[in-house]
């Protein structure tokens, strides 16, 4: 019963937060309500401290096109290194065969052809790498971080499952309107993200 009353009060306060409370106060209320709704013993919750409300922006490593290009660049670079290694081995074989004229008469045409094929593959890899690198550089130069919400650190005490007293410092991520905790990261670095389908916080 006490839990329901606390949640109702917090929900009511959050509903009027846009007009009556600061963003910092609203974020703290949203975090408190989320914790009370997810704790095994909600009555044990005790706030210790809150950090500042910091703006959160997207970063280039989350850009799907950038990630795809980076992955393709890595794969092509590996291919190029393999071709270069094969080319070096082929050249060494050619040098050795050139010292054996009789044997080289039979094998040199085959090795010459393989040499040309490897050079063609190398040029193709190099061209693709240059093209991808230009695209990656263009994305990096023109990337404009978008505002995606806020973060706030909060230290609090509570009773965990089994009745064990705990005290954690957790980083909470909130949406741009400060209506919901979208995810949070605990002391151990574990990230739990809100799943609207299940209405639960699940490991990312």
mmCIF file of C-alpha atoms in Angstrom:
data_model
loop_
_atom_site.group_PDB
_atom_site.id
_atom_site.type_symbol
_atom_site.label_atom_id
_atom_site.label_comp_id
_atom_site.label_asym_id
_atom_site.label_seq_id
_atom_site.Cartn_x
_atom_site.Cartn_y
_atom_site.Cartn_z
ATOM 1 C CA UNK A 1 0.000 0.000 0.000
ATOM 2 C CA UNK A 2 2.808 2.360 0.938
ATOM 3 C CA UNK A 3 4.511 1.612 -2.371
ATOM 4 C CA UNK A 4 1.342 2.530 -4.320
ATOM 5 C CA UNK A 5 1.001 5.812 -2.454
ATOM 6 C CA UNK A 6 4.637 6.751 -3.104
ATOM 7 C CA UNK A 7 4.325 5.874 -6.787
ATOM 8 C CA UNK A 8 1.091 7.833 -7.118
ATOM 9 C CA UNK A 9 2.654 10.910 -5.513
ATOM 10 C CA UNK A 10 5.756 10.690 -7.701
ATOM 11 C CA UNK A 11 3.642 10.186 -10.833
ATOM 12 C CA UNK A 12 1.538 13.205 -10.004
ATOM 13 C CA UNK A 13 4.630 15.321 -9.437
ATOM 14 C CA UNK A 14 6.148 14.183 -12.718
ATOM 15 C CA UNK A 15 2.937 15.020 -14.541
ATOM 16 C CA UNK A 16 3.272 18.665 -13.514
ATOM 17 C CA UNK A 17 7.098 18.783 -13.767
ATOM 18 C CA UNK A 18 7.211 20.660 -17.062
ATOM 19 C CA UNK A 19 5.536 23.740 -15.505
ATOM 20 C CA UNK A 20 6.539 23.585 -11.854
ATOM 21 C CA UNK A 21 9.863 21.781 -11.523
ATOM 22 C CA UNK A 22 13.306 22.260 -12.988
ATOM 23 C CA UNK A 23 14.721 19.665 -15.374
ATOM 24 C CA UNK A 24 17.027 18.440 -12.589
ATOM 25 C CA UNK A 25 14.133 17.974 -10.174
ATOM 26 C CA UNK A 26 12.040 16.241 -12.850
ATOM 27 C CA UNK A 27 14.906 13.851 -13.682
ATOM 28 C CA UNK A 28 15.321 12.964 -10.007
ATOM 29 C CA UNK A 29 11.607 12.196 -9.664
ATOM 30 C CA UNK A 30 11.629 10.017 -12.801
ATOM 31 C CA UNK A 31 14.640 8.088 -11.494
ATOM 32 C CA UNK A 32 13.092 7.601 -8.065
ATOM 33 C CA UNK A 33 9.832 6.330 -9.539
ATOM 34 C CA UNK A 34 11.689 3.903 -11.811
ATOM 35 C CA UNK A 35 13.704 2.505 -8.895
ATOM 36 C CA UNK A 36 10.672 2.089 -6.654
ATOM 37 C CA UNK A 37 8.833 0.275 -9.457
ATOM 38 C CA UNK A 38 11.680 -2.188 -10.031
ATOM 39 C CA UNK A 39 13.000 -2.921 -6.531
ATOM 40 C CA UNK A 40 12.207 -6.080 -4.607
ATOM 41 C CA UNK A 41 11.815 -3.992 -1.428
ATOM 42 C CA UNK A 42 10.709 -0.531 -2.659
ATOM 43 C CA UNK A 43 10.213 0.773 0.902
ATOM 44 C CA UNK A 44 13.956 0.285 1.518
ATOM 45 C CA UNK A 45 14.919 2.873 -1.111
ATOM 46 C CA UNK A 46 16.938 5.771 0.272
ATOM 47 C CA UNK A 47 18.470 8.470 -1.910
ATOM 48 C CA UNK A 48 22.045 9.393 -0.985
ATOM 49 C CA UNK A 49 22.984 11.902 -3.688
ATOM 50 C CA UNK A 50 22.295 12.970 -7.266
ATOM 51 C CA UNK A 51 24.816 14.126 -9.831
ATOM 52 C CA UNK A 52 24.261 16.890 -12.359
ATOM 53 C CA UNK A 53 21.856 16.505 -15.300
ATOM 54 C CA UNK A 54 24.091 16.302 -18.365
ATOM 55 C CA UNK A 55 22.976 16.517 -21.988
ATOM 56 C CA UNK A 56 23.499 13.335 -23.985
ATOM 57 C CA UNK A 57 24.438 13.305 -27.654
ATOM 58 C CA UNK A 58 24.809 10.533 -30.206
ATOM 59 C CA UNK A 59 28.314 9.569 -31.266
ATOM 60 C CA UNK A 60 29.703 8.521 -34.604
ATOM 61 C CA UNK A 61 30.288 4.892 -33.592
ATOM 62 C CA UNK A 62 26.470 4.483 -33.449
ATOM 63 C CA UNK A 63 26.014 5.660 -37.057
ATOM 64 C CA UNK A 64 25.020 2.517 -39.000
ATOM 65 C CA UNK A 65 26.545 3.672 -42.303
ATOM 66 C CA UNK A 66 29.810 4.592 -40.592
ATOM 67 C CA UNK A 67 29.947 1.212 -38.819
ATOM 68 C CA UNK A 68 29.218 -0.645 -42.052
ATOM 69 C CA UNK A 69 31.964 1.217 -43.899
ATOM 70 C CA UNK A 70 34.434 0.621 -41.065
ATOM 71 C CA UNK A 71 33.648 -3.104 -41.097
ATOM 72 C CA UNK A 72 34.041 -3.267 -44.878
ATOM 73 C CA UNK A 73 37.309 -1.349 -44.625
ATOM 74 C CA UNK A 74 38.642 -3.827 -42.053
ATOM 75 C CA UNK A 75 37.698 -6.796 -44.233
ATOM 76 C CA UNK A 76 39.269 -5.267 -47.326
ATOM 77 C CA UNK A 77 42.422 -4.399 -45.417
ATOM 78 C CA UNK A 78 42.744 -8.038 -44.322
ATOM 79 C CA UNK A 79 42.212 -9.166 -47.909
ATOM 80 C CA UNK A 80 44.824 -6.717 -49.139
ATOM 81 C CA UNK A 81 47.355 -7.964 -46.588
ATOM 82 C CA UNK A 82 46.730 -11.555 -47.715
ATOM 83 C CA UNK A 83 47.172 -10.593 -51.358
ATOM 84 C CA UNK A 84 50.373 -8.717 -50.557
ATOM 85 C CA UNK A 85 51.672 -11.774 -48.694
ATOM 86 C CA UNK A 86 50.801 -14.050 -51.613
ATOM 87 C CA UNK A 87 52.361 -11.583 -54.017
ATOM 88 C CA UNK A 88 55.586 -11.571 -52.022
ATOM 89 C CA UNK A 89 55.635 -15.368 -51.917
ATOM 90 C CA UNK A 90 54.922 -15.513 -55.635
ATOM 91 C CA UNK A 91 57.770 -13.114 -56.377
ATOM 92 C CA UNK A 92 60.113 -15.182 -54.251
ATOM 93 C CA UNK A 93 59.074 -18.288 -56.176
ATOM 94 C CA UNK A 94 59.656 -16.468 -59.451
ATOM 95 C CA UNK A 95 63.114 -15.364 -58.342
ATOM 96 C CA UNK A 96 63.965 -18.914 -57.388
ATOM 97 C CA UNK A 97 62.652 -20.277 -60.663
ATOM 98 C CA UNK A 98 64.580 -17.746 -62.659
ATOM 99 C CA UNK A 99 67.715 -19.348 -61.267
ATOM 100 C CA UNK A 100 66.579 -22.685 -62.637
ATOM 101 C CA UNK A 101 66.246 -21.888 -66.308
ATOM 102 C CA UNK A 102 65.129 -25.255 -67.495
ATOM 103 C CA UNK A 103 62.412 -25.484 -64.854
ATOM 104 C CA UNK A 104 61.523 -21.820 -65.274
ATOM 105 C CA UNK A 105 60.771 -22.351 -68.960
ATOM 106 C CA UNK A 106 57.809 -24.517 -67.975
ATOM 107 C CA UNK A 107 56.580 -22.661 -64.892
ATOM 108 C CA UNK A 108 57.248 -18.993 -65.584
ATOM 109 C CA UNK A 109 54.140 -18.443 -67.797
ATOM 110 C CA UNK A 110 51.908 -19.799 -65.009
ATOM 111 C CA UNK A 111 53.618 -17.660 -62.376
ATOM 112 C CA UNK A 112 53.497 -14.609 -64.646
ATOM 113 C CA UNK A 113 49.753 -15.062 -65.045
ATOM 114 C CA UNK A 114 49.286 -15.542 -61.299
ATOM 115 C CA UNK A 115 51.405 -12.454 -60.690
ATOM 116 C CA UNK A 116 49.156 -10.395 -62.965
ATOM 117 C CA UNK A 117 46.014 -11.739 -61.274
ATOM 118 C CA UNK A 118 47.342 -10.963 -57.805
ATOM 119 C CA UNK A 119 48.335 -7.463 -58.903
ATOM 120 C CA UNK A 120 44.826 -6.933 -60.300
ATOM 121 C CA UNK A 121 43.277 -8.085 -57.002
ATOM 122 C CA UNK A 122 45.662 -5.856 -55.075
ATOM 123 C CA UNK A 123 44.745 -2.820 -57.185
ATOM 124 C CA UNK A 124 41.044 -3.572 -56.736
ATOM 125 C CA UNK A 125 41.401 -3.861 -52.937
ATOM 126 C CA UNK A 126 43.423 -0.661 -52.816
ATOM 127 C CA UNK A 127 40.808 1.184 -54.868
ATOM 128 C CA UNK A 128 37.941 -0.052 -52.677
ATOM 129 C CA UNK A 129 39.852 0.822 -49.508
ATOM 130 C CA UNK A 130 40.529 4.338 -50.791
ATOM 131 C CA UNK A 131 36.846 4.783 -51.686
ATOM 132 C CA UNK A 132 35.628 3.555 -48.290
ATOM 133 C CA UNK A 133 38.187 5.638 -46.455
ATOM 134 C CA UNK A 134 36.982 8.746 -48.295
ATOM 135 C CA UNK A 135 33.389 7.993 -47.294
ATOM 136 C CA UNK A 136 34.385 7.358 -43.692
ATOM 137 C CA UNK A 137 36.378 10.587 -43.603
ATOM 138 C CA UNK A 138 33.414 12.462 -45.106
ATOM 139 C CA UNK A 139 31.036 11.064 -42.463
ATOM 140 C CA UNK A 140 33.508 11.949 -39.702
ATOM 141 C CA UNK A 141 33.939 15.530 -40.950
ATOM 142 C CA UNK A 142 30.221 16.158 -41.506
ATOM 143 C CA UNK A 143 28.911 14.243 -38.468
ATOM 144 C CA UNK A 144 26.620 16.437 -36.395
ATOM 145 C CA UNK A 145 25.871 14.993 -32.932
ATOM 146 C CA UNK A 146 22.144 14.941 -32.222
ATOM 147 C CA UNK A 147 20.651 15.696 -28.817
ATOM 148 C CA UNK A 148 19.160 12.399 -27.566
ATOM 149 C CA UNK A 149 18.450 13.083 -23.902
ATOM 150 C CA UNK A 150 20.183 13.444 -20.549
ATOM 151 C CA UNK A 151 22.251 11.500 -18.061
ATOM 152 C CA UNK A 152 22.253 11.776 -14.287
ATOM 153 C CA UNK A 153 24.285 9.880 -11.702
ATOM 154 C CA UNK A 154 22.509 8.816 -8.529
ATOM 155 C CA UNK A 155 23.808 7.133 -5.376
ATOM 156 C CA UNK A 156 21.225 5.312 -3.293
ATOM 157 C CA UNK A 157 20.716 2.649 -0.643
ATOM 158 C CA UNK A 158 18.284 -0.261 -0.809
ATOM 159 C CA UNK A 159 17.670 -3.870 0.178
ATOM 160 C CA UNK A 160 18.460 -6.395 -2.539
ATOM 161 C CA UNK A 161 16.836 -9.787 -2.993
ATOM 162 C CA UNK A 162 17.427 -11.796 0.160
ATOM 163 C CA UNK A 163 17.337 -8.670 2.324
ATOM 164 C CA UNK A 164 20.975 -7.657 1.794
ATOM 165 C CA UNK A 165 21.708 -3.972 2.372
ATOM 166 C CA UNK A 166 23.267 -2.388 -0.726
ATOM 167 C CA UNK A 167 24.533 1.021 -1.802
ATOM 168 C CA UNK A 168 25.102 1.705 -5.501
ATOM 169 C CA UNK A 169 26.148 4.589 -7.721
ATOM 170 C CA UNK A 170 24.250 4.274 -11.004
ATOM 171 C CA UNK A 171 24.274 6.342 -14.214
ATOM 172 C CA UNK A 172 20.737 6.909 -15.522
ATOM 173 C CA UNK A 173 19.872 7.832 -19.116
ATOM 174 C CA UNK A 174 16.690 9.834 -19.694
ATOM 175 C CA UNK A 175 14.777 10.736 -22.868
ATOM 176 C CA UNK A 176 14.869 14.370 -24.185
ATOM 177 C CA UNK A 177 11.543 15.189 -22.477
ATOM 178 C CA UNK A 178 12.702 13.635 -19.176
ATOM 179 C CA UNK A 179 9.675 11.352 -19.053
ATOM 180 C CA UNK A 180 11.345 7.986 -18.657
ATOM 181 C CA UNK A 181 14.633 6.298 -17.769
ATOM 182 C CA UNK A 182 15.642 4.724 -21.082
ATOM 183 C CA UNK A 183 18.533 2.725 -19.604
ATOM 184 C CA UNK A 184 20.962 2.696 -16.690
ATOM 185 C CA UNK A 185 24.486 1.462 -15.935
ATOM 186 C CA UNK A 186 25.385 0.094 -12.504
ATOM 187 C CA UNK A 187 28.652 0.020 -10.545
ATOM 188 C CA UNK A 188 29.833 -3.080 -12.412
ATOM 189 C CA UNK A 189 29.240 -1.555 -15.845
ATOM 190 C CA UNK A 190 26.135 -3.665 -16.548
ATOM 191 C CA UNK A 191 23.709 -1.797 -18.829
ATOM 192 C CA UNK A 192 19.980 -2.459 -18.575
ATOM 193 C CA UNK A 193 17.752 -0.928 -21.263
ATOM 194 C CA UNK A 194 14.014 -0.292 -21.086
ATOM 195 C CA UNK A 195 11.956 -2.589 -23.332
ATOM 196 C CA UNK A 196 8.522 -1.010 -23.942
ATOM 197 C CA UNK A 197 7.146 -4.348 -25.157
ATOM 198 C CA UNK A 198 7.806 -6.126 -21.863
ATOM 199 C CA UNK A 199 7.797 -2.928 -19.751
ATOM 200 C CA UNK A 200 11.008 -4.164 -18.138
ATOM 201 C CA UNK A 201 14.676 -3.216 -18.000
ATOM 202 C CA UNK A 202 16.695 -5.882 -19.761
ATOM 203 C CA UNK A 203 20.448 -6.441 -20.314
ATOM 204 C CA UNK A 204 21.629 -4.672 -23.438
#
